[in-house]
Coordinates of C-alpha atoms in Angstrom, one line a residue:
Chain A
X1 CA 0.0 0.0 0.0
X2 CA 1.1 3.1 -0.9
X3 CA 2.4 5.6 2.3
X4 CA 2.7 9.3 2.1
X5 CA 4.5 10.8 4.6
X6 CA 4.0 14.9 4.6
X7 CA 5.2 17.7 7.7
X8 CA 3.9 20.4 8.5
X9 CA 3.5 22.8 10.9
X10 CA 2.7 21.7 14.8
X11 CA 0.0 23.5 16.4
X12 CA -1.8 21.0 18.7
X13 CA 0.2 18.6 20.1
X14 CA -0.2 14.6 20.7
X15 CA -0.7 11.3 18.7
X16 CA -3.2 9.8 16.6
X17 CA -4.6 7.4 14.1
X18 CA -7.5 7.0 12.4
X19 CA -9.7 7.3 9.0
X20 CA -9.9 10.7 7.2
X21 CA -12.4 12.8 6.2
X22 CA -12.0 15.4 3.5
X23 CA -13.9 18.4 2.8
X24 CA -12.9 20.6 0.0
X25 CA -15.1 22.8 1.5
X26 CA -14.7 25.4 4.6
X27 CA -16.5 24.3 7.5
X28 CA -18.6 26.5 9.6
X29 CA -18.8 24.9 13.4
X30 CA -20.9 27.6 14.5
X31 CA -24.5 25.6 13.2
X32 CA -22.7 23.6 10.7
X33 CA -21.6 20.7 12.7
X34 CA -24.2 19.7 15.1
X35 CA -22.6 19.0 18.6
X36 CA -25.4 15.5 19.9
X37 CA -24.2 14.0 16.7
X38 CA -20.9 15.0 15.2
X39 CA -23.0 15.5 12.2
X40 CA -21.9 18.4 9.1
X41 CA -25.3 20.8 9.0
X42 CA -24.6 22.9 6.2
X43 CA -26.5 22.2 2.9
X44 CA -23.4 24.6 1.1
X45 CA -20.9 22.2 2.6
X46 CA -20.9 19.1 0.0
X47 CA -20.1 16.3 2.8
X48 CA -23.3 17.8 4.4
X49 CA -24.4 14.9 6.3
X50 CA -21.0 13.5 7.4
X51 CA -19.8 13.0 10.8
X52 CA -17.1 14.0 12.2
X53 CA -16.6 12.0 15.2
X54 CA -13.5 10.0 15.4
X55 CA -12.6 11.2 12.0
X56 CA -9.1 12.9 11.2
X57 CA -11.1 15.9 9.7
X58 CA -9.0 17.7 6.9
X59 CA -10.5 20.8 5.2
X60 CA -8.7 24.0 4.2
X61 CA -9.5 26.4 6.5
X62 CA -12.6 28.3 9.0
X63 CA -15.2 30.1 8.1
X64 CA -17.8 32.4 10.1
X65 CA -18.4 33.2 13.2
X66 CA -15.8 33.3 16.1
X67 CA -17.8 31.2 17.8
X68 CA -16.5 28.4 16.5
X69 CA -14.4 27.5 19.1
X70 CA -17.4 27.0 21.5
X71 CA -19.3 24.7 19.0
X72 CA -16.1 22.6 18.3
X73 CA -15.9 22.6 22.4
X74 CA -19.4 21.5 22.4
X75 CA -18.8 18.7 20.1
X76 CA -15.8 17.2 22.4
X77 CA -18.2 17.8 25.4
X78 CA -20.6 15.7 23.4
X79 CA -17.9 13.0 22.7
X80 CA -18.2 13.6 18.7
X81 CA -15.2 15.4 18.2
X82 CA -12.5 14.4 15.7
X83 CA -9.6 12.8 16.2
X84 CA -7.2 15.0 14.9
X85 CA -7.8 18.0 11.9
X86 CA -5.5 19.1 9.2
X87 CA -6.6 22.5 7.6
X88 CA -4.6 24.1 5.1
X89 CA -4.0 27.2 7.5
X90 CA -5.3 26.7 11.1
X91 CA -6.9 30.2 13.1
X92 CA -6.7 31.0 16.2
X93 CA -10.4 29.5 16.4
X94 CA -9.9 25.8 15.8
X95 CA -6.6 25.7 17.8
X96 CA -8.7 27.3 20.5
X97 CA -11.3 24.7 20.2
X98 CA -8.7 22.0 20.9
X99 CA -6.8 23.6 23.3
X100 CA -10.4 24.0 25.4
X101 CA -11.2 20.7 24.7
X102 CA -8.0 19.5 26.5
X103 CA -8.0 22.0 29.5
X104 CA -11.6 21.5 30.3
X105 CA -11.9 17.7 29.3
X106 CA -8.5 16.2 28.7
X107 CA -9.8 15.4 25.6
X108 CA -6.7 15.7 22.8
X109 CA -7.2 16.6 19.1
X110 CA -3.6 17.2 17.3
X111 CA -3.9 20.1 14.6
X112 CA -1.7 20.5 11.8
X113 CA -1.6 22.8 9.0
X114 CA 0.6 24.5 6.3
X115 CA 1.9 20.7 4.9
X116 CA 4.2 20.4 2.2
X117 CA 1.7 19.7 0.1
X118 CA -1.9 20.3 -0.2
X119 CA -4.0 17.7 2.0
X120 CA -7.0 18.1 0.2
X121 CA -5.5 16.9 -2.8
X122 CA -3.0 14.0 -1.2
X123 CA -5.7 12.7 1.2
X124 CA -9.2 11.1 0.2
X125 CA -11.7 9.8 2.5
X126 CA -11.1 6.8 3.8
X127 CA -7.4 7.1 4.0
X128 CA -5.9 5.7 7.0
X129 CA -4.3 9.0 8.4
X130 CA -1.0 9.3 11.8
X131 CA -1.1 12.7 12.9
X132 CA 1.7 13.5 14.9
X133 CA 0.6 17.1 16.4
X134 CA 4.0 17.4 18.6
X135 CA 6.0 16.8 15.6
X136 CA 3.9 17.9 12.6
X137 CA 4.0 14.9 10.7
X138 CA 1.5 13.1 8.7
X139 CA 1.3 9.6 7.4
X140 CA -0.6 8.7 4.8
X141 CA -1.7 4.9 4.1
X142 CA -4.0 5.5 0.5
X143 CA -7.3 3.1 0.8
Chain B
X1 CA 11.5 30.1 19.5
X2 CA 7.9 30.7 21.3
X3 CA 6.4 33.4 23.0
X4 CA 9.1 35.5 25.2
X5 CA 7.0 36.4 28.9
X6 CA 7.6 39.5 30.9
X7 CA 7.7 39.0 34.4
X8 CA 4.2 39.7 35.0
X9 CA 3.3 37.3 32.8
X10 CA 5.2 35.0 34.2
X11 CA 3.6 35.7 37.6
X12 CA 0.5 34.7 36.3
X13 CA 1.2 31.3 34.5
X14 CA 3.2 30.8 38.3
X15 CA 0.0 31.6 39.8
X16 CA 0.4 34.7 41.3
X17 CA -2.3 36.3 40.6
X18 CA -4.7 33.3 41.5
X19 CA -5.7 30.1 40.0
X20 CA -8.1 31.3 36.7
X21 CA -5.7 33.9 35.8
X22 CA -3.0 31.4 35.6
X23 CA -5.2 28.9 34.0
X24 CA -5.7 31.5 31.7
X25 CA -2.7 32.1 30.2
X26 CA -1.6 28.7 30.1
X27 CA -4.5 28.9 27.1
X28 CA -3.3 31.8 25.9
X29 CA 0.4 30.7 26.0
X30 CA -0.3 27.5 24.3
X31 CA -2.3 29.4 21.4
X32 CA 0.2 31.6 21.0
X33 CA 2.7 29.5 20.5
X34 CA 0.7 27.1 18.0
X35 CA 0.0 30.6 15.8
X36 CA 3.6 31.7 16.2
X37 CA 3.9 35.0 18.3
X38 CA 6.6 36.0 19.4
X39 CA 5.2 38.3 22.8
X40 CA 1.9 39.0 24.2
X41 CA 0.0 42.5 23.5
X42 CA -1.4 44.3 26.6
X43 CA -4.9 45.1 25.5
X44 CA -7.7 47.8 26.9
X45 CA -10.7 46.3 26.2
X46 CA -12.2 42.8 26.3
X47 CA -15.8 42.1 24.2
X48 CA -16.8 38.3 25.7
X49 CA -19.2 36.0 24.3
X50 CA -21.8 34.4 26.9
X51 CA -24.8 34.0 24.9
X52 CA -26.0 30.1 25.3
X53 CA -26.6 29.7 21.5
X54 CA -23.2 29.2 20.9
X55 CA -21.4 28.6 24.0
X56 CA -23.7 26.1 24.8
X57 CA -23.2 23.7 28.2
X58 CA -19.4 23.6 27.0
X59 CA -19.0 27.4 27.7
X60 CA -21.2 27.3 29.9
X61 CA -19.1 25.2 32.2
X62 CA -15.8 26.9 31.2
X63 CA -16.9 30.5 32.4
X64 CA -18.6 29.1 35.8
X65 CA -15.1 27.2 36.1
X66 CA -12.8 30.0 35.8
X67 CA -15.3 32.0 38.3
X68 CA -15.5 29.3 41.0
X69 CA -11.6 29.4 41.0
X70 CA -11.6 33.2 41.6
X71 CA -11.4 34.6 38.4
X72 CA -11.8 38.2 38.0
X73 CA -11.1 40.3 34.6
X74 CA -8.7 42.6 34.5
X75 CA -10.1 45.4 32.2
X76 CA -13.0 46.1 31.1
X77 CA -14.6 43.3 29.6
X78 CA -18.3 43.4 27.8
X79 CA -19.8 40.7 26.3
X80 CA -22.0 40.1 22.8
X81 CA -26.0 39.9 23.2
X82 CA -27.8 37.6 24.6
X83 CA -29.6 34.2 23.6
X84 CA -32.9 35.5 25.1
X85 CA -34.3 38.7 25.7
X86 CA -33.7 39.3 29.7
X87 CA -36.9 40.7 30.2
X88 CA -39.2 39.5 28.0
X89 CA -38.8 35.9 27.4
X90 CA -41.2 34.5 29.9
X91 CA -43.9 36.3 27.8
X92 CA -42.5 35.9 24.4
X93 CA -42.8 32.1 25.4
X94 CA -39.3 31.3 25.1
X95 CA -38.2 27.4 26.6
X96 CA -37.5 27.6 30.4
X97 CA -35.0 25.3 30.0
X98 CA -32.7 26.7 28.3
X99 CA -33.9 30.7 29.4
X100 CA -32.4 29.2 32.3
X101 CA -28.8 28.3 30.9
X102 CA -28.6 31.8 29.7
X103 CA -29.5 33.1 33.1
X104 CA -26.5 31.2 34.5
X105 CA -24.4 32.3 31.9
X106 CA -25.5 35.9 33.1
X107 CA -24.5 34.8 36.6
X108 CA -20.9 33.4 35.1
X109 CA -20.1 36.7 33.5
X110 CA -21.0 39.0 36.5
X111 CA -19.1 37.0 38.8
X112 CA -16.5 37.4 36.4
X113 CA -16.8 40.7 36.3
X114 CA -17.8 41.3 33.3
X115 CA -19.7 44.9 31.9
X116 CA -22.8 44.0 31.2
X117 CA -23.7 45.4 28.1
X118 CA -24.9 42.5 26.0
X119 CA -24.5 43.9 22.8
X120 CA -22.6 43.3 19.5
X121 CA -22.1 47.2 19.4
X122 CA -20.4 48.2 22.5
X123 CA -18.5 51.3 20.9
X124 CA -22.1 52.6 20.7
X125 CA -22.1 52.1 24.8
X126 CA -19.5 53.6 26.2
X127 CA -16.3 50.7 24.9
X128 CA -14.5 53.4 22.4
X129 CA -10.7 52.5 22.2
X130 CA -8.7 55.0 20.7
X131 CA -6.9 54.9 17.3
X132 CA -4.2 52.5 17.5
X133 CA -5.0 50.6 20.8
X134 CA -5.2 47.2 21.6
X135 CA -8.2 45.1 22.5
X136 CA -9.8 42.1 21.9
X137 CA -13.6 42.1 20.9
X138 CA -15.0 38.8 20.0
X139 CA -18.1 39.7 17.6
X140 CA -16.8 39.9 14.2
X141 CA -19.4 43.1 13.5
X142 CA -17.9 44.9 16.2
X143 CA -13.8 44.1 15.4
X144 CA -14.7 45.2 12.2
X145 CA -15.9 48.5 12.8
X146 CA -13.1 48.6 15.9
X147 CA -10.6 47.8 13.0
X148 CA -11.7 49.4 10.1
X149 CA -13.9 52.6 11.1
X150 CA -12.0 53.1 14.7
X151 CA -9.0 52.3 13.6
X152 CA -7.9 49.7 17.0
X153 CA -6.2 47.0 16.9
X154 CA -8.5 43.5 17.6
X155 CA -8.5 39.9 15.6
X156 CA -12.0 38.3 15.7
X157 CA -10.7 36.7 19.1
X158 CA -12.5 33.2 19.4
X159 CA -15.5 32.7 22.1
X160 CA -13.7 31.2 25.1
X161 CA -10.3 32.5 24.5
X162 CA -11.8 36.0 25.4
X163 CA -12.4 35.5 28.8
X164 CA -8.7 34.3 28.9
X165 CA -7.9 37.6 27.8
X166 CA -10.4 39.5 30.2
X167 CA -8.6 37.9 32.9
X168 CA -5.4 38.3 32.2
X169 CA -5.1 41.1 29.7
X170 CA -3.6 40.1 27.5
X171 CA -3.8 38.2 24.0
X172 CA -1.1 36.7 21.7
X173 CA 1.0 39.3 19.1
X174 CA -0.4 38.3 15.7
X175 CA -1.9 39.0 12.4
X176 CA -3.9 42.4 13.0
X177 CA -2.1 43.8 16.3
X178 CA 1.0 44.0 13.7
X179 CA 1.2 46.6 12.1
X180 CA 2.5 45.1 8.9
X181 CA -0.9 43.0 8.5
X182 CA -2.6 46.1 8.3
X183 CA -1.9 47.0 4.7
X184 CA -4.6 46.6 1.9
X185 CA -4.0 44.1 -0.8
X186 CA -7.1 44.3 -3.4
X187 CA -8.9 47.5 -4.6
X188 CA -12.5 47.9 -5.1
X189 CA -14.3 51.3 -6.9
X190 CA -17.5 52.2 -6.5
X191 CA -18.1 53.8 -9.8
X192 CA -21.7 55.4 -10.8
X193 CA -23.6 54.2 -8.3
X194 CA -25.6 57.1 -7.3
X195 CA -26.3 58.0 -3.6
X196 CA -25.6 55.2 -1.3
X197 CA -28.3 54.0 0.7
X198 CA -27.6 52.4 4.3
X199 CA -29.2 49.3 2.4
X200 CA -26.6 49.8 0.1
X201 CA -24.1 49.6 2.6
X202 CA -25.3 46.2 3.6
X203 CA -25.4 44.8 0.2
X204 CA -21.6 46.3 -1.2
X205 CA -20.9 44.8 2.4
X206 CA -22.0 40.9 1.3
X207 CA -20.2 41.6 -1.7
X208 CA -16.6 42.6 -0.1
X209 CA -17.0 39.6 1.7
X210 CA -17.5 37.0 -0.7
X211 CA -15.0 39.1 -3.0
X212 CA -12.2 39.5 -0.4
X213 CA -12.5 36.3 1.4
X214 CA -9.6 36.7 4.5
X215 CA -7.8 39.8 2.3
X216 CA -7.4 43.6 3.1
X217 CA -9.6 45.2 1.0
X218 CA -9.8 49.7 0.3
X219 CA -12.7 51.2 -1.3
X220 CA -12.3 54.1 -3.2
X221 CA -16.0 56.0 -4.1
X222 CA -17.5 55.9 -0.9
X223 CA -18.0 59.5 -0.3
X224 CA -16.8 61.0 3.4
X225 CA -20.5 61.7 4.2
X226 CA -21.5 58.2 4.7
X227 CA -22.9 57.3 8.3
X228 CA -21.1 55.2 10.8
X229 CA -23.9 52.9 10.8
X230 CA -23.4 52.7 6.7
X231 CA -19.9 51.4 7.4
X232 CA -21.2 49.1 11.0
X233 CA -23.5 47.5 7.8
X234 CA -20.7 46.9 5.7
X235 CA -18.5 45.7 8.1
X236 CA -21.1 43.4 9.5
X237 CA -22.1 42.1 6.6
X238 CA -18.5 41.5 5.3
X239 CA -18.0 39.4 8.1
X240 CA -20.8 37.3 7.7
X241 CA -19.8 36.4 3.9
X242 CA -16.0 36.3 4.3
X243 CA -13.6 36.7 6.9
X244 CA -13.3 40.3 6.9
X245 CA -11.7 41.8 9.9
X246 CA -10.4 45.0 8.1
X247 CA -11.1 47.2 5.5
X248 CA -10.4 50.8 4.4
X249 CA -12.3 53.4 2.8
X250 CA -9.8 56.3 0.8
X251 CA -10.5 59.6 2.4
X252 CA -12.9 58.2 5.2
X253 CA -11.2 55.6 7.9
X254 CA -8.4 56.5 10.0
X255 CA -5.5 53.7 7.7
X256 CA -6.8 55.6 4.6
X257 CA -7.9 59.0 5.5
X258 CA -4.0 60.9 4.6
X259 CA -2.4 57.6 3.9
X260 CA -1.6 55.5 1.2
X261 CA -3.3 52.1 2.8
X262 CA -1.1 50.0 -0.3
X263 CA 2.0 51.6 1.4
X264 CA 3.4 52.1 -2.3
X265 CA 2.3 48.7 -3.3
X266 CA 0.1 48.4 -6.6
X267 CA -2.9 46.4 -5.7
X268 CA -2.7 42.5 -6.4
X269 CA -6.5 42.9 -7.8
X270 CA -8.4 46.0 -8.7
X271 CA -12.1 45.3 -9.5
X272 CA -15.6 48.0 -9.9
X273 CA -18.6 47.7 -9.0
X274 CA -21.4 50.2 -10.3
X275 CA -25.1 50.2 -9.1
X276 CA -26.4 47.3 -11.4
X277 CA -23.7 45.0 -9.8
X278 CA -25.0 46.4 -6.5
X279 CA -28.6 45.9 -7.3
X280 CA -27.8 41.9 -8.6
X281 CA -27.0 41.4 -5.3
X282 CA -29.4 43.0 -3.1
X283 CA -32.3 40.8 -5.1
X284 CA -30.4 37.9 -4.6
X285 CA -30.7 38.5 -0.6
X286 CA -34.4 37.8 -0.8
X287 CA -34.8 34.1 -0.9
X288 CA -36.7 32.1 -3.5
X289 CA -40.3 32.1 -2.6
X290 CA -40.9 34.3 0.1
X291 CA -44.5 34.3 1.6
X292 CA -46.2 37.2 2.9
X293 CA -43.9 39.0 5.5
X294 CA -45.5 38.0 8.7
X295 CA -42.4 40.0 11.0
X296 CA -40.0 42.1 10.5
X297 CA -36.8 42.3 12.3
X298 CA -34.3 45.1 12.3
X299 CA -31.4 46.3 14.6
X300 CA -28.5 43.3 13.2
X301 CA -26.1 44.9 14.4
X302 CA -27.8 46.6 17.6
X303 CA -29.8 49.4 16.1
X304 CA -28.1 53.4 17.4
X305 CA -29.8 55.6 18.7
X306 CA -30.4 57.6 15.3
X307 CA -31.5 54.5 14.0
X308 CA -34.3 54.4 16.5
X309 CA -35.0 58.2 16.1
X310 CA -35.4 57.3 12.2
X311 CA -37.8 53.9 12.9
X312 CA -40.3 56.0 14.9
X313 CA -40.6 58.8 12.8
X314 CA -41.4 56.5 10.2
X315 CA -43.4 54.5 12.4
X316 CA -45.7 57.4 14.2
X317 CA -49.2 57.5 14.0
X318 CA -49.1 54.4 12.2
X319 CA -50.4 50.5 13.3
X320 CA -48.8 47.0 13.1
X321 CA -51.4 45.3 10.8
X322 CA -53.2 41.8 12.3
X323 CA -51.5 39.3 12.5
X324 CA -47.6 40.8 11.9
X325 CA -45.1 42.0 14.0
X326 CA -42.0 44.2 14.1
X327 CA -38.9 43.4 16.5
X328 CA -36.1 45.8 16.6
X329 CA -32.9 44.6 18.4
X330 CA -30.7 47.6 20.4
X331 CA -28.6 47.6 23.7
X332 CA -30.5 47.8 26.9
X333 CA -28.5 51.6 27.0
X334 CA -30.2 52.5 24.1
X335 CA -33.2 51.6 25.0
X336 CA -33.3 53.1 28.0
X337 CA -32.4 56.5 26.2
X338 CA -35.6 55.7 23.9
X339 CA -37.5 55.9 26.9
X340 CA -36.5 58.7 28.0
X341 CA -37.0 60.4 24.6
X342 CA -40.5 59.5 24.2
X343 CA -39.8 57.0 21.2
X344 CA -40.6 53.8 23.0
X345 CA -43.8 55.2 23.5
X346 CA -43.9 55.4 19.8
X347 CA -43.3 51.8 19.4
X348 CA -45.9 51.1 21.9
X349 CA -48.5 52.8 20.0
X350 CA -47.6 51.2 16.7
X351 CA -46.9 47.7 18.6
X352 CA -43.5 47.5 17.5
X353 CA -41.3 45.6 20.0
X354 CA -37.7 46.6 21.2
X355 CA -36.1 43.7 22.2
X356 CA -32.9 44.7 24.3
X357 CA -29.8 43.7 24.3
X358 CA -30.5 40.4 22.5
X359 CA -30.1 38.8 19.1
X360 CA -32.1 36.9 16.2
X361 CA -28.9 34.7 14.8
X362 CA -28.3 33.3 18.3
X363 CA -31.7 32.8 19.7
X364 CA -34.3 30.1 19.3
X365 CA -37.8 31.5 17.5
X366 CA -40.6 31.3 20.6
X367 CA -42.7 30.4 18.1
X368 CA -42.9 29.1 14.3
X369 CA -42.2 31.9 11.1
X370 CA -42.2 31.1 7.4
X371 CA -41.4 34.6 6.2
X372 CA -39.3 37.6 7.6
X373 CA -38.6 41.0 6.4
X374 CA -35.6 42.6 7.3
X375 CA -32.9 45.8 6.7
X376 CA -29.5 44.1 7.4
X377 CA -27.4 41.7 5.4
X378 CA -26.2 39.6 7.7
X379 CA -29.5 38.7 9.1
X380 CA -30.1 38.3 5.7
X381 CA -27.3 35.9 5.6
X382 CA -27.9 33.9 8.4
X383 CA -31.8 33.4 9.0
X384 CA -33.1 31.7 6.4
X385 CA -30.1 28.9 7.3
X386 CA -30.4 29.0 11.1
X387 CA -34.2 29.8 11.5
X388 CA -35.2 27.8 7.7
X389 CA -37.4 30.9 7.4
X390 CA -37.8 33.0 3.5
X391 CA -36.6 36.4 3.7
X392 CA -37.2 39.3 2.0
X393 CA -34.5 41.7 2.2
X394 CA -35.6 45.7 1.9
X395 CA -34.8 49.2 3.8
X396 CA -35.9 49.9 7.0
X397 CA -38.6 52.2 5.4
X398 CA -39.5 48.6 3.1
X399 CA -40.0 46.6 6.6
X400 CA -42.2 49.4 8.0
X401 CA -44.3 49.8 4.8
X402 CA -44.7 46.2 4.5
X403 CA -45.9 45.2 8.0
X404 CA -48.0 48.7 9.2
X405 CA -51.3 50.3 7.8

């Protein structure tokens, strides 16, 4: 199987594995991801419908309102959050929303962004994804 | 590398200055290293978020946390409106349930400390930092006016990193408290587009947005006369369809009133827009098939008080037909200064409701609506999602002409 390994740029820390999911899109967390269910809620997001739980969620950036970070908390509270993300460039408001999660919860989510190349077109769905948020590497494993 | 601490700052992450403080900025230290700073800003003025539609139980728990360990902030420190409206939500029929989880929130942020302004407007209740100063406002309407019209420093600081900021006072060095980020990149004309109406405002606001995306945009052709609620429209509206934290306007805001706000650059894109590009996109505000208006909502952001003086001359003598309804959304300061100018009598008479110090995109509907009228954008913008409501988007005279006799 073919393996892709990428680094980036560290902005959460910790260590995971799991199954991406790619949107080509910008997500919205304030109303666009539901917190009970993980679930995207945005009919102008194309993986409208998708959930996010347990996924290594890669998209290329935010969008909308600064509450974000409250509704990405939300979603941790919840226990739907993803495992890790990877945006193209990460704001202050999604590193926020991991950083909460872990102060209030001790619930980690790595973040990386800025890879050598562009996630959204190295990783598709389904792709087993390592994020390694204290060193800003990615490992790809292509389905 | 990482963020370099003075040795107050150090205090606090030691503890010093008591367990939420240095709770605080071990957040803020951590973020600031993830985005790359090199020092912490000290900043003037804090704008919160603790309105339950977004914070929701998370928030919630993180603000009554960081009070139960003694937290306090630091400098002033509003917060952005409400989920509910404080005084009238028992008789609007809003849910108990979760009337009640803003109610705690309330508690949270007094015991914080917080100024309780509830509104996404406070430079139009008494917050008005200077030109260049640093603070950290949270509702992207308001850093965009703070940025753009007031010329202070702010970046659209997440909801629950504020309060780490109220607390501590201070927020990570990065993208717009340098000065370096401030320049414009792309150039926009408005070119014969006749008198600008504050509608207009709104709608060349949508436009920036979804033209500019996250980049520093100046306007040249908005005349100096335009209102500063004109350019709170614009900037609201901006925000809601991009990322806009900044603009300039050539002659009229502080970064582009003598100087050159390319700093000698040429722009990377220049683009006009006349009135019929204007006009596209104000009709394509109202949604597909909008029923008749059954309410109409104005004051996104918080109406001002001239705003007010302008809804009840229009409004006088005049009736809220069966069956419809007019809200109008200001801060609980304004209000009270309606009162005591004999306009909220006005709105009495002609049954049109003030609902202070709250907000339509992050409250729950009391009841069901198919089809709203209203004068700002970003409502515009974000009902018909949020609320799955039609829309019709018109003037503030349009909203009062459609729902009165």
């Amino acid at each position: 199987m073919e393996k892709i390994i990428l680094k980036g740029r560290p902005v959460v820390g910790g260590v995971t594995e799991g199954e991406a999911l790619v949107s080509q899109d910008a997500l919205v967390w304030s109303h666009g991801v539901y917190p009970p269910t993980g679930r995207i809620n945005d009919v102008r997001v194309k993986l409208n419908g998708a959930c996010v739980k347990d996924a290594i969620l890669v998209y290329p950036y935010g969008k909308g309102s600064t509450s974000t970070s409250t509704w990405m908390l939300e979603t941790f509270r919840c226990g739907n959050g993803p495992k890790a993300i990877l945006n193209v460039e990460t704001e202050g408001l999604i590193a926020i929303g991991s950083i909460l999660a872990d102060t209030l919860y001790g619930i980690k989510c790595p973040i990386v962004d800025r890879l050598e190349q562009n996630p959204l077109d190295v990783i598709t769905s389904g792709d087993m994804v390592r994020v390694d948020g204290d060193a800003g590497i990615v490992e790809i494993t292509k389905k | 590398m990482g963020i370099k601490l003075t040795q107050a700052e150090e205090d606090m992450l030691r503890g010093k200055n008591g367990e939420a403080c240095k709770v605080a900025m071990g957040v803020l230290l951590r973020l600031g290293n993830a985005l790359g700073a090199q020092e912490f800003v000290r900043v003037s003025s804090v704008q919160c978020m603790a309105h339950y539609g977004s914070l929701h139980d998370a928030g919630l728990e993180w603000l009554e946390k960081l009070g139960d360990m003694g937290g306090r902030c630091c400098v002033p420190a509003t917060q952005d409106p409400a989920s509910i409206p404080f005084e009238d939500w028992e008789e609007m029929g809003f849910d108990k349930v979760y009337a009640d989880k803003q109610q705690r929130l309330a508690a949270a942020a007094k015991k914080l400390g917080e100024v309780l302004t509830w509104s996404c407007t406070p430079y139009a209740v008494g917050q008005v930092p200077r030109f260049g100063q640093n603070i950290a406002w949270a509702e992207s309407s308001a850093v965009s006016y703070a940025n753009s019209v007031i010329g202070a420093r702010t970046n659209r600081t997440p909801a629950g990193m504020a309060v780490c900021v109220a607390l501590t006072g201070r927020v990570p060095k990065e993208r717009m408290y340098l000065d370096e980020n401030r320049a414009a990149a792309v150039k926009v004309n408005i070119r014969d587009a006749g008198e600008l109406t504050e509608l207009d405002y709104n709608t060349i606001g949508i436009m920036l947005g979804k033209f500019a995306g996250t980049r520093i945009v100046a306007f040249d052709g908005i005349p100096e006369s335009v209102s500063n609620e004109g350019l709170k429209y614009l900037g609201a509206a901006a925000a809601s369809s991009g990322g806009v934290a900044l603009y300039h306007v050539l002659g009229v805001t502080p970064e582009a009133f003598r100087e050159d706000p390319f700093r000698g650059q040429k722009p990377a894109e220049e683009v006009t827009w006349t009135r019929r590009d204007i006009q596209t996109a104000q009709d394509a505000l109202t949604t597909q098939n909008p029923g008749e208006v059954e309410l109409a909502v104005v004051g996104c952001p918080h109406y001002s008080i001239g705003e007010l003086i302008k809804l009840a001359d229009l409004a006088r003598g005049r009736k809220i037909k069966k069956g419809k309804e007019f809200w109008v959304y200001t801060p609980f300061e304004t209000r009270n200064l309606a009162e005591r100018m004999g306009l909220a009598d006005v709105f009495r008479e002609s049954g049109v409701r003030i609902l202070a110090s709250n907000c339509l995109v992050i409250s729950p509907f009391p009841r069901k609506y198919k089809t709203l009228m209203t004068d700002s954008a970003k409502f515009a913008s974000y009902l018909p999602s949020e609320h799955h409501v039609e829309l019709v988007y018109g003037s503030m005279a349009d909203c009062v002409n459609t729902v009165m006799n």
